[in-house]
Amino acid sequence: MGSGYGYSAYWFARAVGEGGEVHLTDGDPENERKARDYLGRAGLWERVRHTVGDGIATLQATDGEFDVIFSDIDKGDYPRAWEVARERIRVGGLYICDNALRAGGMDAVTRSDDRGRGWGAAVDDHNRAVASDQRYLTTLLPIRDGDLVALRVR
């Protein structure tokens, strides 16, 4: 959820191999064009299913379980993303969430508009909800703005 131009998808698409499938979502149609170009040049676009729109709604509309769900959407939506994602990950699968320590960095704090307001509290609520789910073994990796990684163990 929240693919941008497909940098993370590049690595996921390589990992899943020729028979695998990576679902990307992003609200900006320009990012689909960038992802198509970037992943196409890498020979990986055939493994990708890209949807322009809300990542959470797309996940809800997509059938099946997932090996990995990676979230990098607007940070205020993180708690809702977890609510939808947690039941969709197979045992042994991962939930990974970017910007889990700094809520998208200082940009969210210094913007002149309201975008980003409340993100810190939303990310904190999200992190606590993930960590308290006994079906997952969860850690925060203190790299860049932090990555939360949760392994579904039951």
Coordinates of N, CA and C in Angstrom, one line a residue:
M1 N 0.9 -1.2 0.0 CA 0.0 0.0 0.0 C 0.9 1.2 0.0
G2 N 0.7 2.1 -1.0 CA 1.5 3.3 -1.1 C 2.8 3.0 -1.8
S3 N 2.8 2.7 -3.1 CA 4.0 2.2 -3.8 C 4.9 3.3 -4.3
G4 N 4.4 4.5 -4.4 CA 5.3 5.6 -5.0 C 5.6 5.1 -6.4
Y5 N 6.9 5.3 -6.8 CA 7.3 4.9 -8.1 C 7.8 3.5 -8.3
G6 N 7.7 2.7 -7.2 CA 8.0 1.3 -7.3 C 9.4 0.8 -6.8
Y7 N 10.1 1.6 -6.0 CA 11.4 1.2 -5.5 C 11.3 -0.1 -4.7
S8 N 10.4 -0.1 -3.7 CA 10.3 -1.3 -2.8 C 9.8 -2.5 -3.7
A9 N 8.8 -2.2 -4.6 CA 8.3 -3.2 -5.4 C 9.3 -3.9 -6.3
Y10 N 10.4 -3.2 -6.6 CA 11.5 -3.7 -7.4 C 12.0 -4.9 -6.6
W11 N 12.3 -4.7 -5.4 CA 12.9 -5.8 -4.5 C 11.9 -6.9 -4.3
F12 N 10.6 -6.6 -4.0 CA 9.6 -7.6 -3.8 C 9.4 -8.4 -5.1
A13 N 9.4 -7.8 -6.2 CA 9.2 -8.5 -7.5 C 10.4 -9.4 -7.8
R14 N 11.5 -9.0 -7.5 CA 12.7 -9.9 -7.7 C 12.6 -11.1 -6.8
A15 N 12.1 -10.9 -5.5 CA 12.1 -11.9 -4.5 C 11.0 -13.0 -4.9
V16 N 9.8 -12.5 -5.4 CA 8.8 -13.5 -5.7 C 9.1 -14.4 -6.9
G17 N 10.0 -14.0 -7.7 CA 10.3 -14.8 -8.9 C 9.3 -14.8 -10.0
E18 N 9.5 -15.5 -11.0 CA 8.7 -15.5 -12.2 C 7.2 -15.9 -11.9
G19 N 7.0 -16.8 -11.0 CA 5.6 -17.2 -10.7 C 4.9 -16.3 -9.7
G20 N 5.6 -15.3 -9.2 CA 5.0 -14.5 -8.1 C 4.2 -13.3 -8.6
E21 N 3.6 -12.7 -7.7 CA 2.8 -11.5 -8.0 C 2.9 -10.5 -6.9
V22 N 3.1 -9.2 -7.3 CA 3.2 -8.1 -6.4 C 2.1 -7.1 -6.7
H23 N 1.3 -6.8 -5.7 CA 0.2 -5.8 -5.9 C 0.7 -4.4 -5.4
L24 N 0.6 -3.4 -6.2 CA 1.0 -2.1 -5.9 C -0.2 -1.2 -5.8
T25 N -0.2 -0.2 -4.9 CA -1.3 0.8 -4.9 C -0.7 2.1 -4.7
D26 N -1.2 3.1 -5.3 CA -0.8 4.5 -5.1 C -1.9 5.4 -5.5
G27 N -2.1 6.5 -4.8 CA -3.2 7.4 -5.2 C -2.9 8.4 -6.3
D28 N -1.6 8.4 -6.7 CA -1.2 9.4 -7.7 C -1.0 8.6 -9.1
P29 N -1.8 8.9 -10.1 CA -1.6 8.3 -11.4 C -0.2 8.5 -12.0
E30 N 0.4 9.5 -11.7 CA 1.8 9.8 -12.2 C 2.8 8.7 -11.7
N31 N 2.5 8.3 -10.5 CA 3.4 7.2 -9.9 C 3.2 5.9 -10.6
E32 N 2.1 5.6 -11.1 CA 1.9 4.4 -11.9 C 2.8 4.5 -13.2
R33 N 2.8 5.6 -13.8 CA 3.6 5.8 -15.0 C 5.1 5.6 -14.7
K34 N 5.5 6.2 -13.6 CA 6.9 6.0 -13.2 C 7.2 4.6 -12.8
A35 N 6.3 3.9 -12.1 CA 6.5 2.5 -11.7 C 6.6 1.6 -13.0
R36 N 5.7 1.9 -13.9 CA 5.7 1.1 -15.2 C 7.0 1.2 -15.9
D37 N 7.5 2.5 -16.0 CA 8.8 2.7 -16.6 C 9.9 2.0 -15.9
Y38 N 10.0 2.3 -14.6 CA 11.1 1.8 -13.7 C 11.1 0.3 -13.7
L39 N 10.0 -0.3 -13.4 CA 9.9 -1.8 -13.3 C 9.9 -2.5 -14.7
G40 N 9.5 -1.8 -15.7 CA 9.5 -2.3 -17.0 C 11.0 -2.4 -17.5
R41 N 11.8 -1.4 -17.2 CA 13.2 -1.4 -17.6 C 13.9 -2.5 -16.9
A42 N 13.5 -2.9 -15.7 CA 14.1 -3.9 -14.9 C 13.6 -5.3 -15.3
G43 N 12.6 -5.4 -16.2 CA 12.0 -6.6 -16.6 C 11.1 -7.3 -15.6
L44 N 10.5 -6.4 -14.7 CA 9.7 -6.9 -13.6 C 8.2 -6.5 -13.7
W45 N 7.8 -5.7 -14.7 CA 6.4 -5.2 -14.7 C 5.4 -6.3 -14.9
E46 N 5.8 -7.4 -15.5 CA 4.8 -8.5 -15.7 C 4.4 -9.2 -14.4
R47 N 5.2 -9.0 -13.3 CA 4.9 -9.6 -12.0 C 4.0 -8.6 -11.2
V48 N 3.7 -7.5 -11.7 CA 3.1 -6.4 -10.9 C 1.6 -6.2 -11.3
R49 N 0.8 -6.0 -10.3 CA -0.6 -5.6 -10.5 C -0.7 -4.2 -9.8
H50 N -0.8 -3.2 -10.6 CA -0.8 -1.8 -10.1 C -2.3 -1.3 -10.1
T51 N -2.7 -0.7 -9.0 CA -4.0 0.0 -8.9 C -3.8 1.4 -8.4
V52 N -4.3 2.4 -9.2 CA -4.3 3.7 -8.7 C -5.6 3.9 -7.9
G53 N -5.3 4.3 -6.6 CA -6.5 4.5 -5.7 C -6.0 4.3 -4.3
D54 N -7.0 4.2 -3.4 CA -6.8 4.0 -2.0 C -6.2 2.6 -1.7
G55 N -5.1 2.5 -1.1 CA -4.5 1.2 -0.8 C -5.3 0.3 0.1
I56 N -5.9 0.9 1.1 CA -6.7 0.1 2.0 C -7.9 -0.5 1.3
A57 N -8.6 0.3 0.5 CA -9.8 -0.2 -0.2 C -9.4 -1.2 -1.2
T58 N -8.2 -1.1 -1.9 CA -7.7 -2.0 -2.8 C -7.5 -3.4 -2.1
L59 N -6.8 -3.3 -0.9 CA -6.6 -4.5 -0.2 C -7.9 -5.2 0.2
Q60 N -8.9 -4.5 0.6 CA -10.2 -5.0 0.9 C -10.8 -5.7 -0.3
A61 N -10.6 -5.2 -1.5 CA -11.2 -5.7 -2.7 C -10.4 -6.8 -3.3
T62 N -9.3 -7.1 -2.8 CA -8.4 -8.2 -3.4 C -8.6 -9.5 -2.6
D63 N -8.9 -10.6 -3.3 CA -9.1 -11.8 -2.6 C -7.7 -12.5 -2.2
G64 N -7.8 -13.3 -1.2 CA -6.7 -14.2 -0.8 C -5.9 -13.7 0.4
E65 N -4.9 -14.5 0.7 CA -3.9 -14.2 1.7 C -2.7 -13.7 1.1
F66 N -1.8 -13.0 1.9 CA -0.6 -12.4 1.4 C 0.6 -13.0 2.2
D67 N 1.7 -13.1 1.5 CA 3.0 -13.4 2.1 C 3.5 -12.2 2.9
V68 N 3.4 -11.1 2.2 CA 3.9 -9.8 2.8 C 2.9 -8.7 2.5
I69 N 2.6 -7.9 3.4 CA 1.9 -6.6 3.2 C 2.8 -5.5 3.7
F70 N 3.2 -4.6 2.8 CA 4.0 -3.5 3.1 C 3.2 -2.2 3.0
S71 N 3.2 -1.4 4.1 CA 2.4 -0.2 4.2 C 3.3 1.0 4.2
D72 N 3.1 1.9 3.3 CA 3.8 3.2 3.3 C 2.8 4.3 2.7
I73 N 1.6 4.3 3.3 CA 0.5 5.2 2.9 C 0.6 6.4 3.8
D74 N -0.4 7.3 3.7 CA -0.4 8.5 4.6 C -0.5 7.9 6.1
K75 N 0.4 8.4 6.9 CA 0.6 7.9 8.2 C -0.7 7.9 9.1
G76 N -1.5 8.9 8.9 CA -2.8 8.9 9.7 C -3.7 7.7 9.4
D77 N -3.5 7.0 8.3 CA -4.3 5.9 8.0 C -3.6 4.5 8.5
Y78 N -2.5 4.6 9.1 CA -1.8 3.4 9.6 C -2.7 2.5 10.5
P79 N -3.4 3.1 11.5 CA -4.2 2.2 12.3 C -5.3 1.4 11.5
R80 N -5.9 2.1 10.5 CA -6.9 1.5 9.7 C -6.3 0.4 8.8
A81 N -5.1 0.7 8.3 CA -4.4 -0.2 7.4 C -4.1 -1.5 8.2
W82 N -3.7 -1.4 9.4 CA -3.4 -2.6 10.3 C -4.7 -3.4 10.5
E83 N -5.8 -2.7 10.8 CA -7.1 -3.4 11.0 C -7.4 -4.3 9.8
V84 N -7.2 -3.8 8.6 CA -7.5 -4.5 7.4 C -6.5 -5.6 7.0
A85 N -5.2 -5.3 7.2 CA -4.1 -6.2 6.8 C -4.0 -7.4 7.7
R86 N -4.2 -7.2 9.0 CA -3.7 -8.3 10.0 C -4.4 -9.6 9.7
E87 N -5.6 -9.6 9.2 CA -6.3 -10.9 9.0 C -5.9 -11.5 7.6
R88 N -5.2 -10.7 6.8 CA -5.0 -11.1 5.4 C -3.6 -11.8 5.2
I89 N -2.8 -11.7 6.3 CA -1.4 -12.3 6.2 C -1.4 -13.7 6.6
R90 N -0.8 -14.6 5.8 CA -0.7 -16.0 6.2 C 0.2 -16.2 7.3
V91 N 0.1 -17.3 8.1 CA 1.0 -17.7 9.1 C 2.4 -17.8 8.5
G92 N 3.4 -17.2 9.0 CA 4.7 -17.2 8.4 C 4.9 -16.0 7.6
G93 N 3.9 -15.2 7.3 CA 4.0 -14.0 6.5 C 4.4 -12.8 7.3
L94 N 4.7 -11.7 6.6 CA 5.1 -10.5 7.3 C 4.2 -9.3 7.0
Y95 N 4.1 -8.4 8.0 CA 3.5 -7.1 7.9 C 4.7 -6.1 8.1
I96 N 5.0 -5.3 7.1 CA 6.1 -4.3 7.2 C 5.5 -2.9 7.0
C97 N 5.9 -2.0 7.9 CA 5.4 -0.7 7.8 C 6.5 0.3 7.9
D98 N 6.6 1.2 6.9 CA 7.7 2.2 6.9 C 7.3 3.4 7.7
N99 N 8.3 4.2 8.1 CA 8.1 5.4 8.9 C 7.4 5.2 10.2
A100 N 7.8 4.1 10.9 CA 7.1 3.7 12.1 C 7.7 4.4 13.4
L101 N 8.8 5.1 13.2 CA 9.3 5.9 14.3 C 9.1 7.4 14.2
R102 N 9.3 7.9 13.1 CA 9.2 9.4 12.9 C 8.0 9.8 12.1
A103 N 7.1 9.0 11.8 CA 5.9 9.3 11.1 C 6.1 10.1 9.8
G104 N 7.1 9.7 9.0 CA 7.3 10.4 7.8 C 8.3 11.5 7.9
G105 N 9.1 11.6 9.0 CA 10.1 12.6 9.1 C 9.6 13.9 9.5
M106 N 10.4 14.9 9.5 CA 10.1 16.2 9.9 C 9.1 16.9 9.0
D107 N 9.0 16.5 7.7 CA 8.1 17.1 6.8 C 6.7 17.2 7.3
A108 N 6.3 16.1 8.0 CA 4.9 16.1 8.6 C 4.7 17.1 9.7
V109 N 5.8 17.5 10.3 CA 5.7 18.5 11.4 C 5.8 19.9 10.9
T110 N 6.6 20.1 9.8 CA 6.9 21.5 9.4 C 6.0 22.0 8.2
R111 N 5.1 21.1 7.7 CA 4.2 21.6 6.6 C 3.3 22.7 7.1
S112 N 3.0 23.6 6.1 CA 2.1 24.7 6.4 C 0.7 24.4 6.3
D113 N 0.3 23.3 5.7 CA -1.1 22.8 5.6 C -1.3 21.8 6.7
D114 N -2.5 21.2 6.8 CA -2.8 20.3 7.8 C -2.4 18.9 7.5
R115 N -1.9 18.6 6.3 CA -1.5 17.2 6.0 C -0.3 16.8 7.0
G116 N -0.5 15.7 7.6 CA 0.5 15.3 8.6 C 0.1 15.6 10.1
R117 N -0.9 16.4 10.3 CA -1.3 16.7 11.6 C -1.9 15.4 12.2
G118 N -1.4 15.1 13.4 CA -1.9 13.9 14.0 C -1.2 12.6 13.6
W119 N -0.3 12.7 12.7 CA 0.4 11.5 12.2 C 1.2 10.8 13.3
G120 N 1.9 11.5 14.1 CA 2.7 10.9 15.2 C 1.8 10.1 16.1
A121 N 0.7 10.6 16.5 CA -0.3 9.8 17.4 C -0.8 8.6 16.7
A122 N -1.1 8.8 15.4 CA -1.7 7.7 14.6 C -0.7 6.5 14.5
V123 N 0.6 6.9 14.2 CA 1.7 5.9 14.1 C 1.9 5.2 15.5
D124 N 1.9 6.0 16.5 CA 2.0 5.4 17.9 C 0.9 4.4 18.2
D125 N -0.4 4.8 17.9 CA -1.5 3.9 18.1 C -1.4 2.6 17.2
H126 N -0.9 2.8 16.0 CA -0.7 1.7 15.1 C 0.3 0.7 15.7
N127 N 1.5 1.3 16.0 CA 2.6 0.4 16.5 C 2.2 -0.3 17.8
R128 N 1.4 0.3 18.7 CA 1.0 -0.4 19.9 C 0.0 -1.5 19.5
A129 N -0.9 -1.2 18.6 CA -1.9 -2.3 18.2 C -1.2 -3.5 17.6
V130 N -0.2 -3.2 16.7 CA 0.5 -4.4 16.1 C 1.3 -5.1 17.2
A131 N 2.0 -4.4 18.0 CA 2.8 -5.1 19.1 C 1.9 -5.9 20.1
S132 N 0.7 -5.5 20.3 CA -0.2 -6.2 21.2 C -0.9 -7.4 20.6
D133 N -0.8 -7.6 19.3 CA -1.5 -8.7 18.7 C -0.6 -9.9 18.9
Q134 N -1.1 -10.9 19.7 CA -0.4 -12.0 20.1 C -0.1 -13.0 19.0
R135 N -0.7 -12.8 17.8 CA -0.5 -13.7 16.7 C 0.8 -13.3 15.9
Y136 N 1.3 -12.1 16.3 CA 2.5 -11.6 15.6 C 3.6 -11.4 16.6
L137 N 4.8 -11.6 16.1 CA 6.1 -11.3 16.7 C 6.6 -10.0 16.1
T138 N 6.7 -8.9 16.8 CA 6.9 -7.6 16.3 C 8.2 -6.9 16.8
T139 N 8.8 -6.2 15.9 CA 10.0 -5.4 16.3 C 10.0 -4.1 15.4
L140 N 10.7 -3.1 16.0 CA 10.9 -1.9 15.3 C 12.4 -1.8 14.9
L141 N 12.7 -1.6 13.7 CA 14.0 -1.4 13.2 C 14.4 0.1 13.1
P142 N 15.4 0.5 13.9 CA 15.7 1.9 13.9 C 16.6 2.4 12.8
I143 N 16.1 2.1 11.5 CA 16.8 2.6 10.3 C 16.0 3.7 9.7
R144 N 16.7 4.7 9.3 CA 16.0 5.9 8.7 C 14.8 6.3 9.6
D145 N 13.6 6.4 9.1 CA 12.5 6.8 9.9 C 11.8 5.6 10.6
G146 N 12.5 4.5 10.6 CA 12.0 3.3 11.3 C 11.1 2.4 10.5
D147 N 11.3 1.1 10.6 CA 10.5 0.1 10.0 C 9.9 -0.8 11.1
L148 N 8.6 -1.0 11.1 CA 8.0 -2.0 11.9 C 7.9 -3.3 11.1
V149 N 8.3 -4.4 11.7 CA 8.3 -5.7 11.0 C 7.6 -6.6 12.0
A150 N 6.5 -7.2 11.5 CA 5.7 -8.2 12.3 C 5.6 -9.5 11.6
L151 N 6.0 -10.6 12.2 CA 5.9 -11.9 11.7 C 4.7 -12.6 12.3
R152 N 3.8 -13.1 11.4 CA 2.6 -13.8 11.9 C 3.1 -15.2 12.3
V153 N 2.9 -15.5 13.6 CA 3.4 -16.8 14.1 C 2.2 -17.8 14.4
R154 N 1.0 -17.2 14.4 CA -0.2 -18.1 14.6 C -1.4 -17.4 14.0

